[in-house]
CSV table of C-alpha atoms in Angstrom, one decimal:
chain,number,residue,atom,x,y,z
A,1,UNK,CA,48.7,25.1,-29.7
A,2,UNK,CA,48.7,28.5,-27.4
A,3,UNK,CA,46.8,29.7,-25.2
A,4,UNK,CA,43.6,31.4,-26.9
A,5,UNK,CA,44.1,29.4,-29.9
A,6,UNK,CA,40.8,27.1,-30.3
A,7,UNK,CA,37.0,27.8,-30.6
A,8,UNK,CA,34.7,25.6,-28.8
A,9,UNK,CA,31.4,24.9,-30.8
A,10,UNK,CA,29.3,23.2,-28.3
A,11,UNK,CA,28.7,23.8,-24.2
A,12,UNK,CA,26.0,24.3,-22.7
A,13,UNK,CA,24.5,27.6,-20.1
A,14,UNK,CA,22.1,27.1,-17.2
A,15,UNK,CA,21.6,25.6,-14.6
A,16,UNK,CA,18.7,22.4,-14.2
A,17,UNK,CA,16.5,21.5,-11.0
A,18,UNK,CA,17.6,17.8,-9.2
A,19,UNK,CA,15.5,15.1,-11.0
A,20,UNK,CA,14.6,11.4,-10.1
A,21,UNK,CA,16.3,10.1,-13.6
A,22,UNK,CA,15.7,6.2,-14.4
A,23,UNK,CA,13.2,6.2,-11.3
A,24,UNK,CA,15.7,6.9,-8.8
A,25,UNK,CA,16.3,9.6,-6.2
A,26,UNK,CA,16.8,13.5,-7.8
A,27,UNK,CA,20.1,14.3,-8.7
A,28,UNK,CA,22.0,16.7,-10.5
A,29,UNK,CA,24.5,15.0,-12.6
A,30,UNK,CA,25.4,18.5,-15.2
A,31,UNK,CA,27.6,18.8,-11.6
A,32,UNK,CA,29.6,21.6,-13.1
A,33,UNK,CA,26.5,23.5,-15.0
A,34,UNK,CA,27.1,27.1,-14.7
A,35,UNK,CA,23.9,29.2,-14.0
A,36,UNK,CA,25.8,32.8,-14.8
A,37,UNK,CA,27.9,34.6,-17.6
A,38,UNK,CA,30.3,35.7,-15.4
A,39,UNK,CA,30.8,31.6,-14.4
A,40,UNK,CA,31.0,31.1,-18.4
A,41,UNK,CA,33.6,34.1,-18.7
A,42,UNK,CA,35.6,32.4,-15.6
A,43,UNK,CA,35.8,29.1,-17.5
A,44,UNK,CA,36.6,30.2,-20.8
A,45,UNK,CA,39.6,32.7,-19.7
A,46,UNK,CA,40.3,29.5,-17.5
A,47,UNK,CA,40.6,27.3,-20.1
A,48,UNK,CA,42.3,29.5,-22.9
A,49,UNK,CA,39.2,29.4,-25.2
A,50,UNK,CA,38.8,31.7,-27.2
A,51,UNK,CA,35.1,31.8,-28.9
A,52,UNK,CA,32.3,29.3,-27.8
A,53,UNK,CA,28.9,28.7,-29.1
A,54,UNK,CA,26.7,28.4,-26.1
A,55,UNK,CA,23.6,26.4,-25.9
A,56,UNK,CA,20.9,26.2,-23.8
A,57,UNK,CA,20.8,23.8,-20.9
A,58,UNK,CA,18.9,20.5,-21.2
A,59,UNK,CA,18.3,17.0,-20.4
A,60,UNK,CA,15.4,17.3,-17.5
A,61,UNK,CA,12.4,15.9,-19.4
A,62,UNK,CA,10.8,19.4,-19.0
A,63,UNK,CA,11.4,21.3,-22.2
A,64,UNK,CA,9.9,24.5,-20.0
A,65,UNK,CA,13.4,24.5,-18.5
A,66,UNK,CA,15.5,24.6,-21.9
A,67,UNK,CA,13.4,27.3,-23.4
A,68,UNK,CA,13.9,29.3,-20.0
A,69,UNK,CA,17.6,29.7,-20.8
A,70,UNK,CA,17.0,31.3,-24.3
A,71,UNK,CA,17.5,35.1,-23.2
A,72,UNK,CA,19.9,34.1,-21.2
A,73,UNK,CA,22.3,32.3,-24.2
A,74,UNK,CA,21.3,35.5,-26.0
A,75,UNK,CA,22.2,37.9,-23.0
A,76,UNK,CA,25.7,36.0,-22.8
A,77,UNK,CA,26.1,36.7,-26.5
A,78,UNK,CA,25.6,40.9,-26.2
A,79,UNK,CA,28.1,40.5,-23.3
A,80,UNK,CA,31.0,39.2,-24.6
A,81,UNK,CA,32.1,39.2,-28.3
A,82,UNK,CA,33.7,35.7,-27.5
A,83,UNK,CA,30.5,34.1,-27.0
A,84,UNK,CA,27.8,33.1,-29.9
A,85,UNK,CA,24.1,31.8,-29.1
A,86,UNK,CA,21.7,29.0,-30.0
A,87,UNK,CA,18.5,29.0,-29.1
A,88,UNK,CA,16.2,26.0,-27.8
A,89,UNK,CA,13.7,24.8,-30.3
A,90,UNK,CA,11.1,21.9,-30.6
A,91,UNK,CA,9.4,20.6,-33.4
A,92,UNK,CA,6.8,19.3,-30.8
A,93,UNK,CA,3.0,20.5,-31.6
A,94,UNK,CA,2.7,21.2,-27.7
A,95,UNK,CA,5.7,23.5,-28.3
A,96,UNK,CA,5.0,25.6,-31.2
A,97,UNK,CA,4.2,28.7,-28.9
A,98,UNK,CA,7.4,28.5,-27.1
A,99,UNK,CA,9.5,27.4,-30.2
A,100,UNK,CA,8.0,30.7,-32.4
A,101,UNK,CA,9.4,32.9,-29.9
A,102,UNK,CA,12.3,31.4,-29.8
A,103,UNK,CA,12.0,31.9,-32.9
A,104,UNK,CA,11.5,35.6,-33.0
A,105,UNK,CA,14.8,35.8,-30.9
A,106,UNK,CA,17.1,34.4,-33.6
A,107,UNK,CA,17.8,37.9,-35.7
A,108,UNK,CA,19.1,39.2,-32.1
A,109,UNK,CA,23.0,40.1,-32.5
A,110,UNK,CA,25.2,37.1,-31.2
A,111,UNK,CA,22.7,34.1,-32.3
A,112,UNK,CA,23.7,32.0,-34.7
A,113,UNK,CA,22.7,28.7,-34.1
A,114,UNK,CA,18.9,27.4,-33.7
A,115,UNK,CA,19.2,23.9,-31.5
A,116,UNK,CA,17.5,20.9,-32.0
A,117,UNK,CA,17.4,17.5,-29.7
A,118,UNK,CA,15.2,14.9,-29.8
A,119,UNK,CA,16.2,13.3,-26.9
A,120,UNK,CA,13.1,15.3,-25.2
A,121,UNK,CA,10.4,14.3,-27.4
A,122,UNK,CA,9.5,13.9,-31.2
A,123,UNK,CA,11.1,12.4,-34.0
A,124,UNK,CA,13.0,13.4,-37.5
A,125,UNK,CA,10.6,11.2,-39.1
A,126,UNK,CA,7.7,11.8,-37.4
A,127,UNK,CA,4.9,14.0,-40.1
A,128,UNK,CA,3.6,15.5,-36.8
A,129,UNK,CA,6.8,17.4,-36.3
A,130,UNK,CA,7.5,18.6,-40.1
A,131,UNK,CA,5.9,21.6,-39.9
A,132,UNK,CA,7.5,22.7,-37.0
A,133,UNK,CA,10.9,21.2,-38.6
A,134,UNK,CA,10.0,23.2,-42.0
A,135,UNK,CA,9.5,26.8,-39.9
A,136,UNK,CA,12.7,25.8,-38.0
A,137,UNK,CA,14.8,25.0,-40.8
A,138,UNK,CA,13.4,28.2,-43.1
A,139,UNK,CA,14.2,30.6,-40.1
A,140,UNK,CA,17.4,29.3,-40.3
A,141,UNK,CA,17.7,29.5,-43.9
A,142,UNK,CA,16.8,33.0,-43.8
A,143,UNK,CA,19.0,34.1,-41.7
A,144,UNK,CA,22.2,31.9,-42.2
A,145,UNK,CA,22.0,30.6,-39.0
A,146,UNK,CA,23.2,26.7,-38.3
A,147,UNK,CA,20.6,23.9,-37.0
A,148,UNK,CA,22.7,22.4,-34.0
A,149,UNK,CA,21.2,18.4,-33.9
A,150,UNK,CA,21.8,16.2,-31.2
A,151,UNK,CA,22.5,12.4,-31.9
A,152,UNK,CA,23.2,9.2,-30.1
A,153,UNK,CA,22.1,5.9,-30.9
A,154,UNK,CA,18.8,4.3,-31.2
A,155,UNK,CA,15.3,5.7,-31.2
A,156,UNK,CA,15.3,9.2,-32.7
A,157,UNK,CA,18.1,10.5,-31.9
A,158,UNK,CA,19.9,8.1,-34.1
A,159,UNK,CA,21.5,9.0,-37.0
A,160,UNK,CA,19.7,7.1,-39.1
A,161,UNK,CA,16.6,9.5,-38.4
A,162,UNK,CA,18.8,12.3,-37.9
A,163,UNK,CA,20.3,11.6,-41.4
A,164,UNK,CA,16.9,12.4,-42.5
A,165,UNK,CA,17.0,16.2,-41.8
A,166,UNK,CA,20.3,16.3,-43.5
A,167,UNK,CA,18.7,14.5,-46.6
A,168,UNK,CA,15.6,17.0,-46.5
A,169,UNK,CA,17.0,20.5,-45.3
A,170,UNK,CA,21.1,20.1,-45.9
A,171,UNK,CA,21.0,21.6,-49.6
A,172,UNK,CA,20.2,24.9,-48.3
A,173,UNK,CA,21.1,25.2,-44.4
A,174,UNK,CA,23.9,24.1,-42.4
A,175,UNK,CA,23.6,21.3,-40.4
A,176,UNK,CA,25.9,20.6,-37.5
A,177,UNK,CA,25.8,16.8,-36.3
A,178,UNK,CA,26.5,16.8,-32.6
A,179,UNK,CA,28.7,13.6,-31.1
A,180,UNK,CA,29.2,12.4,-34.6
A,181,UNK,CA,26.7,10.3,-34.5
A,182,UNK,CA,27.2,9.5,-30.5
A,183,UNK,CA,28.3,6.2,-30.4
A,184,UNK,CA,30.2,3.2,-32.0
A,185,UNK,CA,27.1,2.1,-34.8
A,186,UNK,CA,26.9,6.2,-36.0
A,187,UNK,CA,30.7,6.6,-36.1
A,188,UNK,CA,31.1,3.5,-38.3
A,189,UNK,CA,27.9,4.8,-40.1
A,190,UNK,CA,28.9,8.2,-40.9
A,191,UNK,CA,33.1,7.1,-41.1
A,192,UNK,CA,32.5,4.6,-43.3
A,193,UNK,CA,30.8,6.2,-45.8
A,194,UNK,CA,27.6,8.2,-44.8
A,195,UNK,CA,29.1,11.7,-43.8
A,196,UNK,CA,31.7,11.6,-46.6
A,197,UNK,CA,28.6,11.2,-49.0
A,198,UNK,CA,26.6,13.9,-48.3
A,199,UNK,CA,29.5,16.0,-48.5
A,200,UNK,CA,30.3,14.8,-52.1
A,201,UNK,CA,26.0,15.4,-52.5
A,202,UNK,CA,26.6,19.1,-51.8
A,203,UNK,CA,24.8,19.1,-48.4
A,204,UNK,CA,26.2,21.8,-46.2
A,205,UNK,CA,27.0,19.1,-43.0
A,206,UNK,CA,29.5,19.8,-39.8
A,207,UNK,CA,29.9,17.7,-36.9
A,208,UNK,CA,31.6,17.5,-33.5
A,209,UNK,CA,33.7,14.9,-31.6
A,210,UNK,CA,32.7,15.6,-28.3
A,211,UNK,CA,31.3,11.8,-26.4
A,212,UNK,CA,33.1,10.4,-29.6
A,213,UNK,CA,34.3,6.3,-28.9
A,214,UNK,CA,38.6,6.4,-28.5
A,215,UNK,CA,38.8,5.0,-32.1
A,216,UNK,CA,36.7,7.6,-34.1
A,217,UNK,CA,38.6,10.5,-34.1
A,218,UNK,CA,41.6,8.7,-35.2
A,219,UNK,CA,39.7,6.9,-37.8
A,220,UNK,CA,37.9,9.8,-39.1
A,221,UNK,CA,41.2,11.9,-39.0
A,222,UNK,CA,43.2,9.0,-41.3
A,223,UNK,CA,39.4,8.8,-43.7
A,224,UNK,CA,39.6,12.6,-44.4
A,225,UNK,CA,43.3,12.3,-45.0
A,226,UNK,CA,42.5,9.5,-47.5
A,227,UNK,CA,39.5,10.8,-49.1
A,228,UNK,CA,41.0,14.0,-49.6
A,229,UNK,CA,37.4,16.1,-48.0
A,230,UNK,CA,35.8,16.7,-45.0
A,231,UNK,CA,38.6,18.4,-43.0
A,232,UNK,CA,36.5,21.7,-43.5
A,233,UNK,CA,33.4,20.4,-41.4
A,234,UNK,CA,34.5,19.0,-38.5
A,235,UNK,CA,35.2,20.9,-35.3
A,236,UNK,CA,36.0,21.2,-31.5
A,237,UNK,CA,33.5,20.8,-28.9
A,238,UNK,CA,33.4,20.1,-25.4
A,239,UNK,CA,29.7,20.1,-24.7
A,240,UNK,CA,30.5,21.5,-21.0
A,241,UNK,CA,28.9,20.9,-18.6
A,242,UNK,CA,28.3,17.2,-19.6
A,243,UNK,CA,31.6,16.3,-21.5
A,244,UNK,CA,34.7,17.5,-20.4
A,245,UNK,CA,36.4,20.3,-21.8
A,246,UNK,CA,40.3,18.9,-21.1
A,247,UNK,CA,39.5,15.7,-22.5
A,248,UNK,CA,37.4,16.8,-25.4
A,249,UNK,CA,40.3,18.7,-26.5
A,250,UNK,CA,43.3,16.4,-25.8
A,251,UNK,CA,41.1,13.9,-27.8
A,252,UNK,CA,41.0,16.1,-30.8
A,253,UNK,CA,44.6,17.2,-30.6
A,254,UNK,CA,45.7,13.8,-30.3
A,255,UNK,CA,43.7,12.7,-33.5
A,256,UNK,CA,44.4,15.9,-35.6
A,257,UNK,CA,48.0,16.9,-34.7
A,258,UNK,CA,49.5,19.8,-36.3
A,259,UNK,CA,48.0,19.9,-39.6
A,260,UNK,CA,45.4,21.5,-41.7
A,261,UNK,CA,43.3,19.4,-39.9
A,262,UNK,CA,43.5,20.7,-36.8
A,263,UNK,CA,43.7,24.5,-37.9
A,264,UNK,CA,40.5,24.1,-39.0
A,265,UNK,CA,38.8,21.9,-36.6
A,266,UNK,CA,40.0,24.6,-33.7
A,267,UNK,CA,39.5,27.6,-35.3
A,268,UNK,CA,38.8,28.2,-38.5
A,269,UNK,CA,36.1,25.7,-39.0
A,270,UNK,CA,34.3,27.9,-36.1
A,271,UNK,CA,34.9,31.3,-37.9
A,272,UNK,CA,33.1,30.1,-40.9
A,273,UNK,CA,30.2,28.8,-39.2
A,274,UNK,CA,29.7,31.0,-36.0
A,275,UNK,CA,31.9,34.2,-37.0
């Protein structure tokens, strides 16, 4: 693959405070979180990537801090074709100021993702967050944009709630599973038959790699062989700063080799979704 020859659908852009995670002292473990565009620029000329969707920072408890970096995600976009935007959204009651003018920002040139992660509060499930999740899901309807979802296991990030969204909103918006489900009980999930049939269902499902376990890309890459589907929704991601953007990708590369597969996980997969 040369240089300037892959599309990274997942990292993230700004830079957290310290915090005392797990009741310890405050630390700032997003080590190599950029805070700038120019940093962003620097990493992906670095790197050889060519397009990247960039997402708001998050994972201090303080969703203030996520929705902060929305202009910024958006300013990166008008600055550098290369780059696309999400924005930060909550279904949270307590949020639905901040998450409509997120909202407002998502026909500004560049955005194309709206991003969802309930890893700081609320649940798929929950019928306090629906009407939040129905005005998130119809902005992005309306304007073709993706609905970027976190997973990992347990509690509500897993993809047995997250699978909810894609049974309630994938017929008509496009739903990018982050991590694949995040961990070995989602990637035998959605491997063994899960994300195959909600392809075969017509709902308009992508996911990522990045965190995957050693086996499920492999795995994956040998099901969508056999199967004869799916090699048109799965795609690169390094979710910089957290994963690691040289591992991510040998990961991938190692799984997809020289095929279709990886022509569209690297690229293509990324034009149809992000442009």
């Amino acid at each position: 693959m040369t240089r300037f020859d892959f599309c990274d659908a997942h990292r993230h852009l700004g830079s957290m405070p310290a915090f005392p995670f797990y009741g310890g002292p405050a630390v700032k473990p997003d080590s190599r979180a950029r805070a700038t565009i120019a940093e962003l620029i620097a990493d992906l000329d670095a790197e050889g990537t060519e397009r990247a969707l960039v997402i708001p920072n998050y994972g201090v408890p303080d969703p203030a801090v996520s929705f902060s970096f929305n202009e910024l995600c958006v300013e990166a976009a008008a600055s550098d074709d290369r780059i696309r935007a999400a924005l930060w959204v909550s279904p949270l009651p307590r949020d639905e100021e901040r998450t409509r003018a997120a909202l407002a920002l998502a026909d500004e040139p560049g955005v194309r993702a709206l991003k969802l992660s309930f890893l700081l509060g609320g649940d798929p499930t929950d019928p306090e967050c629906r009407p939040m999740l129905d005005e998130i899901f119809a902005t992005a309807e309306a304007l073709d944009l993706v609905v970027h979802v976190h997973t990992s296991p347990g509690a509500a990030s897993d993809i047995d709630n997250v699978g909810a969204l894609v049974d309630d909103y994938g017929h008509h918006v496009k739903i990018h599973l982050v991590h694949f489900g995040g961990g070995m009980s989602g990637h035998i999930k959605l491997i063994g038959s899960r994300f195959f049939s909600w392809i075969e269902a017509g709902k308009h499902v992508y996911t990522d790699l990045s965190w995957a376990i050693g086996f499920a890309p492999h795995w994956l890459a040998e099901e969508i062989s056999r199967r004869g589907i799916g090699a048109d929704r799965v795609l690169f991601a390094s979710d910089e700063p957290w994963g690691d953007h040289g591992a991510e990708l040998a990961a991938l590369r190692g799984a997809a080799g020289d095929g279709e597969l990886a022509r569209l996980a690297f690229r293509e997969n990324f034009d149809k979704l992000y442009g």
